Amino acid sequence: MTRRSRAGLLIVVAVAGLAGVGILLASSSGAPPRPIRAERLLGRTRPSTMVDFSLVLRIDQRQVDRAEAELYNPASPQYHRFIDARTFGRRFGISDRQLARLRGLLSRDGVQISSEYPQRTAIDVAAPAGVVDRLFGIRLMNYVSRAGRVFHAPLGVPVVPPRLSGSVTTVAGLSGRFAPRADDVAGGGLSPSTARTAYHISPLYQQGIRGQGERIALISFAQFSQSDLDGFAQQYSLPRFTPVNISSPQDGPAQDTSQDGIGEADLDVEVVHAIAPEAQILNYNAPQVTAGGTDSFGPLLDKIVADGKANIVSDSYGVCELTFPSADVLRDEHAIDSAVLHGINVFKSTGDSGAYQCQRTDSSDTRLSVEWPASSAGVIAVGGTTLSTTATGDYAGESAWEGTITQTGGGGGVSALVPRPGWQRAPGVINQFSNGRRQLPDVSASANPFFGWSTYRNGSLQPTGGTSAASPFMAASMALIEQYARQHGINRLGFVAPMLYQIASTPQKLPPFHDVTVGNNRYYPASTGWDFATGLGSPDVYNLAQDVVDYLQAHPSQ
Amino acid sequence: MSASGSSPTAPSGWDPHIRPLHFRGVHVHHHLRGQTRGRLRGHLVLVTFVVALSVSVGIGAVVVALVAPGSAPLCQPYTPCGPATSGMGLVSQTVWRSSQYGFTVEYPGSALSASQQSGSGLVLDLQAGGSGGTIVVLGAPAAEASPAKAITSELTKLSGVSQLAADTSQADRLLGPGVGYRSGVGGVYTGFGDASQGVGGEQTIYAESATDGRVTITVLAIAPANDAGPKSAIAQAADLVINSVRWS
């Protein structure tokens, strides 16, 4: 097959794969979510209560899909011509006139605009509950969850009034029922130096590559503790560091100061610093759900793309894909689209309940399920392993992370919403569990809490695991790879998922991944090649760096 | 997509019929020049130098060609490539081997200690808190006990626990049970520990069993039902032990 015909095939497959997203989302729209057990209705939300939500704006999805396919097709003239947030808005979003008209209509309806983004994927707004009820034909009700959290959710499916429907496709964030959960588990501990040795990062260190010039954005719904970070740096002789806090313009900073919340925030930041200690960490944070209940992932990612400061993002929070409202999925997906076209990599943990991710929200929900947004085709889904090392820290083997008694394991399985993207092709991808939908994870790394990651909390080292650790590990490793690539004349990596699959599928000078062939994730077995328990495997970071450089030098930007 | 070659390839433009240039040059110089002895001696020095240099360059080129990354065989996707990993077990683990059946079990010596052992199995106690919990690992001939039978048999043999009942809650169901990465069966049970005066506290018992056709291995984990700390610790440790079993 010639390069051009291969490229053509890639475009067709990728466009076909990406175009299917809308069809599946539309089909799931309006489906009543599975009721969560033990929540209690408190009564109608007071009409004067201010409610935060998002209006998902129309974008030209077909053009976006085409642009994504061309951007990552080496044979296309548009290959690696990244599209910034403003250009995304101008090319694919509603017009200036439509936006001005929408602002006027919302103002007349009593809806305040909280945030707009140059990519015009959505606008975040607030309005009294009574206005929301009237405008979208619903009734907002208050509930209390089993854990005691009060939230509101609509009775009925919101309908966008015709006067807004030219610019607005749907309304997201009206239900606070599905709060994202952190994918971390307390347990064992892997020191920075052991992690660097086991995953073959040390040669990069020896070349002075430690993340200089790289910026890694973390999506966080809790505040880290600076004294913990100081202790971590001191304990492991790493440079002292202070992440840059960037709060949500709409919802303000993260408010979760619980021990669990701080633990998750510390874990993300410390793992990144352990691997790429000279990289700058941008801590994009917001309340986990707003006072009104909106999931903050979409707005935070929109801000990251609009700011254009970081090419690498890690997010360790997720929700059960089967119960998350389709409007909220679409709101997130627009933000992810703009990130992919900007060449931004979002590394997303796949969750810690193995093949049953909805069990984290409802322990009796034993359906095979995956986490959102890990199942998006615009993120790199990071699963979990149990890492074995020798006494000197060298890599000794890895198995899929599984705990049948603790009901834990690396998230992996088939999406119910998203078609398998055209780039997800490698030996093992098509197997007896495949059904044409997105398969995850893409890659994996140490997550078993018993042998997890060493973190510093409240004055001492405390081990933590979960795919919450694997995701920032992969993000930081990719930052090192980007720095290495820059030293070899490559400016940017772009969205790496298609390249990772290409590298895994073709002969390489150096094996880029440890193929994990042992273990299960409570349902799916690890096996030779790609598998649902561990994806392509865990990275041999130095080998992968060299293979990435070879790939990008063979496929240069035009 | 075709591989770009799995063996060293010749540089482009290479013609095996052309002799190396440095040999031709030496002969030309030797026959056409050297009219006087002095000049001849000078030429000899020059020729010797050129030969030595050429040989060095030649050897260097061969060495470079051999070690150059581009000439090494490429790693095929998902086939072993490069130095093999040692395959050693997890560090800081204590390894126990069944003398009767040959299987091995690894456990973290820092968290668990073996309180009883025989040729067919061992009992591990959670070190923190004394009566925090227990893990039992037992082998039996597969011909005598299927995994389901083995669980029933081991549960009935449990001493110190009474009023055993199956926990049928969907939320507590063991999904994907097995031992040593072999699929098997499993379940959760409740019972009450014996106390010096009547019935003691409620216990949770996790049971998983699998067979390789020769031996059936069963793991029971017993923890106080209402004490979250030891219960969580024993559950974590039991998962480790279950996954660490290596069939002989």
Short mmCIF file of C-alpha atoms in Angstrom, two decimals, chain B:
data_model
loop_
_atom_site.label_atom_id
_atom_site.label_comp_id
_atom_site.label_asym_id
_atom_site.label_seq_id
_atom_site.Cartn_x
_atom_site.Cartn_y
_atom_site.Cartn_z
CA MET B 1 2.24 -1.86 6.20
CA SER B 2 5.52 -3.58 5.39
CA ALA B 3 8.48 -3.77 7.68
CA SER B 4 11.49 -1.83 6.53
CA GLY B 5 13.75 -4.84 6.94
CA SER B 6 14.86 -7.04 9.74
CA SER B 7 18.50 -7.49 8.69
CA PRO B 8 21.31 -5.04 8.02
CA THR B 9 20.99 -3.46 4.58
CA ALA B 10 23.72 -2.14 2.25
CA PRO B 11 24.05 1.62 1.80
CA SER B 12 22.43 3.01 -1.32
CA GLY B 13 24.71 3.18 -4.39
CA TRP B 14 26.83 0.26 -3.23
CA ASP B 15 28.32 -1.84 -6.06
CA PRO B 16 30.00 -5.06 -4.93
CA HIS B 17 32.12 -5.20 -8.15
CA ILE B 18 34.02 -2.00 -7.43
CA ARG B 19 37.12 -2.49 -5.31
CA PRO B 20 37.60 -0.13 -2.43
CA LEU B 21 39.21 3.14 -3.51
CA HIS B 22 42.03 3.17 -1.00
CA PHE B 23 43.55 -0.02 -2.46
CA ARG B 24 43.52 1.32 -6.00
CA GLY B 25 45.14 4.56 -4.89
CA VAL B 26 48.09 2.80 -3.25
CA HIS B 27 48.96 0.83 -6.37
CA VAL B 28 48.74 3.85 -8.63
CA HIS B 29 51.06 5.85 -6.46
CA HIS B 30 53.60 3.05 -6.16
CA HIS B 31 54.06 2.52 -9.93
CA LEU B 32 53.96 6.04 -11.29
CA ARG B 33 56.00 7.92 -8.78
CA GLY B 34 59.24 7.45 -6.80
CA GLN B 35 62.08 8.63 -9.13
CA THR B 36 64.67 9.01 -6.33
CA ARG B 37 65.40 7.00 -3.16
CA GLY B 38 64.68 10.01 -0.98
CA ARG B 39 61.46 10.65 -2.69
CA LEU B 40 60.84 6.90 -2.69
CA ARG B 41 61.43 6.72 1.06
CA GLY B 42 59.14 9.67 1.49
CA HIS B 43 56.57 7.93 -0.65
CA LEU B 44 56.92 4.73 1.34
CA VAL B 45 56.22 6.65 4.52
CA LEU B 46 53.25 8.28 2.88
CA VAL B 47 52.00 4.97 1.50
CA THR B 48 52.38 3.27 4.89
CA PHE B 49 50.51 6.12 6.48
CA VAL B 50 47.73 5.95 3.88
CA VAL B 51 47.44 2.16 4.27
CA ALA B 52 47.32 2.41 8.04
CA LEU B 53 44.79 5.22 7.86
CA SER B 54 42.69 3.35 5.34
CA VAL B 55 42.68 0.17 7.40
CA SER B 56 41.73 2.16 10.50
CA VAL B 57 38.94 3.91 8.63
CA GLY B 58 37.79 0.58 7.21
CA ILE B 59 37.71 -1.09 10.60
CA GLY B 60 35.97 1.95 12.06
CA ALA B 61 33.36 1.87 9.32
CA VAL B 62 32.69 -1.81 9.94
CA VAL B 63 32.41 -1.23 13.69
CA VAL B 64 30.10 1.75 13.18
CA ALA B 65 27.98 -0.26 10.75
CA LEU B 66 27.69 -3.09 13.27
CA VAL B 67 26.73 -0.96 16.25
CA ALA B 68 24.68 1.69 14.45
CA PRO B 69 21.05 1.59 15.63
CA GLY B 70 19.75 1.77 12.08
CA SER B 71 21.42 -1.49 11.15
CA ALA B 72 20.13 -3.46 14.13
CA PRO B 73 17.18 -5.73 13.52
CA LEU B 74 13.98 -3.88 14.25
CA CYS B 75 11.77 -4.94 17.15
CA GLN B 76 8.59 -6.51 15.84
CA PRO B 77 5.38 -5.49 17.60
CA TYR B 78 4.67 -7.61 20.65
CA THR B 79 7.51 -10.05 20.23
CA PRO B 80 10.39 -10.28 22.70
CA CYS B 81 13.11 -7.78 21.76
CA GLY B 82 16.27 -6.80 23.54
CA PRO B 83 17.45 -8.10 26.88
CA ALA B 84 14.85 -10.19 28.68
CA THR B 85 13.52 -9.01 32.01
CA SER B 86 14.57 -11.09 34.97
CA GLY B 87 11.06 -12.26 35.77
CA MET B 88 11.84 -11.95 39.46
CA GLY B 89 8.96 -11.58 41.86
CA LEU B 90 7.96 -8.52 43.76
CA VAL B 91 10.57 -7.16 46.10
CA SER B 92 10.13 -7.44 49.86
CA GLN B 93 7.93 -10.50 49.54
CA THR B 94 8.26 -13.71 51.47
CA VAL B 95 7.93 -16.77 49.28
CA TRP B 96 6.35 -19.96 50.65
CA ARG B 97 6.28 -23.22 48.72
CA SER B 98 3.89 -26.13 49.24
CA SER B 99 6.03 -29.24 49.63
CA GLN B 100 3.03 -31.42 48.84
CA TYR B 101 1.71 -29.72 45.70
CA GLY B 102 4.56 -27.51 44.53
CA PHE B 103 2.70 -24.22 44.22
CA THR B 104 4.17 -21.05 45.69
CA VAL B 105 2.63 -18.09 47.48
CA GLU B 106 4.17 -14.67 48.08
CA TYR B 107 3.14 -12.42 50.92
CA PRO B 108 4.38 -9.15 52.38
CA GLY B 109 6.33 -10.16 55.45
CA SER B 110 5.95 -6.66 56.83
CA ALA B 111 2.18 -7.05 57.05
CA LEU B 112 1.54 -10.78 57.44
CA SER B 113 3.17 -13.54 59.44
CA ALA B 114 2.77 -17.29 59.02
CA SER B 115 1.23 -18.73 62.19
CA GLN B 116 0.71 -22.28 60.89
CA GLN B 117 2.00 -24.22 57.94
CA SER B 118 1.99 -27.72 56.53
CA GLY B 119 2.87 -29.34 53.24
CA SER B 120 -0.47 -28.35 51.75
CA GLY B 121 -0.95 -24.80 52.95
CA LEU B 122 -0.40 -22.05 55.47
CA VAL B 123 -2.23 -19.60 57.71
CA LEU B 124 -1.20 -15.95 57.62
CA ASP B 125 -2.13 -13.49 60.35
CA LEU B 126 -2.34 -9.75 59.94
CA GLN B 127 0.43 -8.43 62.14
CA ALA B 128 -1.13 -5.11 63.07
CA GLY B 129 -3.67 -5.42 65.84
CA GLY B 130 -3.18 -9.09 66.69
CA SER B 131 -6.65 -10.43 65.99
CA GLY B 132 -7.07 -8.21 62.95
CA GLY B 133 -7.59 -10.96 60.44
CA THR B 134 -6.39 -14.17 58.92
CA ILE B 135 -5.69 -15.56 55.45
CA VAL B 136 -5.73 -19.30 54.81
CA VAL B 137 -4.17 -20.82 51.68
CA LEU B 138 -4.77 -24.51 51.13
CA GLY B 139 -4.12 -26.96 48.31
CA ALA B 140 -5.96 -30.22 47.67
CA PRO B 141 -5.87 -32.79 44.89
CA ALA B 142 -8.17 -31.65 42.09
CA ALA B 143 -9.58 -35.16 41.80
CA GLU B 144 -10.87 -34.90 45.34
CA ALA B 145 -12.20 -31.36 45.31
CA SER B 146 -13.55 -29.05 42.67
CA PRO B 147 -13.12 -25.34 43.53
CA ALA B 148 -16.73 -25.04 44.71
CA LYS B 149 -16.44 -28.18 46.84
CA ALA B 150 -13.12 -27.04 48.23
CA ILE B 151 -14.62 -23.75 49.44
CA THR B 152 -17.48 -25.55 51.15
CA SER B 153 -15.09 -28.02 52.69
CA GLU B 154 -12.70 -25.37 54.00
CA LEU B 155 -15.54 -23.24 55.37
CA THR B 156 -16.92 -26.15 57.36
CA LYS B 157 -13.47 -26.84 58.74
CA LEU B 158 -13.04 -23.27 59.97
CA SER B 159 -12.63 -23.32 63.69
CA GLY B 160 -13.63 -20.37 65.82
CA VAL B 161 -16.36 -19.17 63.47
CA SER B 162 -20.00 -20.22 63.82
CA GLN B 163 -23.37 -19.42 62.21
CA LEU B 164 -21.86 -19.25 58.74
CA ALA B 165 -24.14 -17.84 56.06
CA ALA B 166 -23.66 -16.71 52.47
CA ASP B 167 -23.68 -12.94 51.93
CA THR B 168 -25.99 -12.63 48.93
CA SER B 169 -25.80 -8.84 48.63
CA GLN B 170 -25.16 -7.76 45.05
CA ALA B 171 -22.81 -5.07 46.33
CA ASP B 172 -20.55 -7.63 48.03
CA ARG B 173 -20.45 -10.10 45.14
CA LEU B 174 -16.98 -11.22 44.14
CA LEU B 175 -16.56 -10.47 40.45
CA GLY B 176 -13.92 -12.32 38.46
CA PRO B 177 -12.86 -14.69 41.25
CA GLY B 178 -9.81 -16.87 40.77
CA VAL B 179 -6.46 -17.82 42.22
CA GLY B 180 -3.05 -17.23 40.69
CA TYR B 181 -4.62 -15.72 37.56
CA ARG B 182 -6.70 -18.83 36.92
CA SER B 183 -10.43 -18.26 36.77
CA GLY B 184 -12.36 -19.94 39.53
CA VAL B 185 -15.25 -19.46 41.90
CA GLY B 186 -15.71 -17.32 44.96
CA GLY B 187 -18.14 -15.95 47.47
CA VAL B 188 -18.55 -13.82 50.56
CA TYR B 189 -19.83 -15.27 53.83
CA THR B 190 -20.60 -13.98 57.28
CA GLY B 191 -20.24 -15.69 60.63
CA PHE B 192 -19.58 -15.00 64.26
CA GLY B 193 -16.30 -15.49 66.02
CA ASP B 194 -16.19 -17.61 69.16
CA ALA B 195 -15.61 -15.68 72.35
CA SER B 196 -14.74 -16.86 75.84
CA GLN B 197 -18.31 -16.07 76.85
CA GLY B 198 -20.68 -17.02 74.05
CA VAL B 199 -20.71 -15.52 70.56
CA GLY B 200 -18.08 -12.96 69.54
CA GLY B 201 -18.04 -10.29 66.87
CA GLU B 202 -19.33 -10.69 63.33
CA GLN B 203 -16.77 -11.86 60.79
CA THR B 204 -16.63 -11.51 57.03
CA ILE B 205 -15.11 -14.42 55.12
CA TYR B 206 -13.98 -14.03 51.51
CA ALA B 207 -13.38 -17.29 49.68
CA GLU B 208 -11.86 -17.91 46.24
CA SER B 209 -10.75 -21.16 44.67
CA ALA B 210 -9.39 -22.36 41.32
CA THR B 211 -7.78 -25.45 39.87
CA ASP B 212 -5.25 -26.33 37.20
CA GLY B 213 -6.67 -29.85 36.92
CA ARG B 214 -4.01 -31.29 39.19
CA VAL B 215 -4.40 -29.27 42.34
CA THR B 216 -7.19 -27.05 43.66
CA ILE B 217 -6.05 -24.05 45.64
CA THR B 218 -8.42 -22.25 47.98
CA VAL B 219 -7.86 -18.94 49.73
CA LEU B 220 -10.00 -17.78 52.64
CA ALA B 221 -9.68 -14.31 54.15
CA ILE B 222 -11.34 -13.72 57.50
CA ALA B 223 -11.74 -10.22 58.95
CA PRO B 224 -13.91 -8.49 61.53
CA ALA B 225 -17.03 -7.37 59.67
CA ASN B 226 -17.42 -4.07 61.47
CA ASP B 227 -13.84 -2.94 61.92
CA ALA B 228 -12.98 -1.05 58.76
CA GLY B 229 -9.21 -0.85 59.34
CA PRO B 230 -8.35 -4.56 59.68
CA LYS B 231 -11.08 -5.49 57.20
CA SER B 232 -9.58 -3.25 54.54
CA ALA B 233 -6.04 -4.40 55.37
CA ILE B 234 -6.91 -8.08 55.19
CA ALA B 235 -8.84 -7.54 51.94
CA GLN B 236 -5.83 -5.83 50.35
CA ALA B 237 -3.44 -8.47 51.61
CA ALA B 238 -5.74 -11.28 50.45
CA ASP B 239 -5.86 -9.81 46.94
CA LEU B 240 -2.07 -9.77 46.89
CA VAL B 241 -1.81 -13.33 48.14
CA ILE B 242 -4.42 -14.57 45.66
CA ASN B 243 -2.60 -12.97 42.73
CA SER B 244 0.80 -14.15 43.94
CA VAL B 245 0.01 -17.86 43.71
CA ARG B 246 2.17 -19.57 41.09
CA TRP B 247 1.05 -23.00 40.01
CA SER B 248 3.95 -25.41 39.83
#
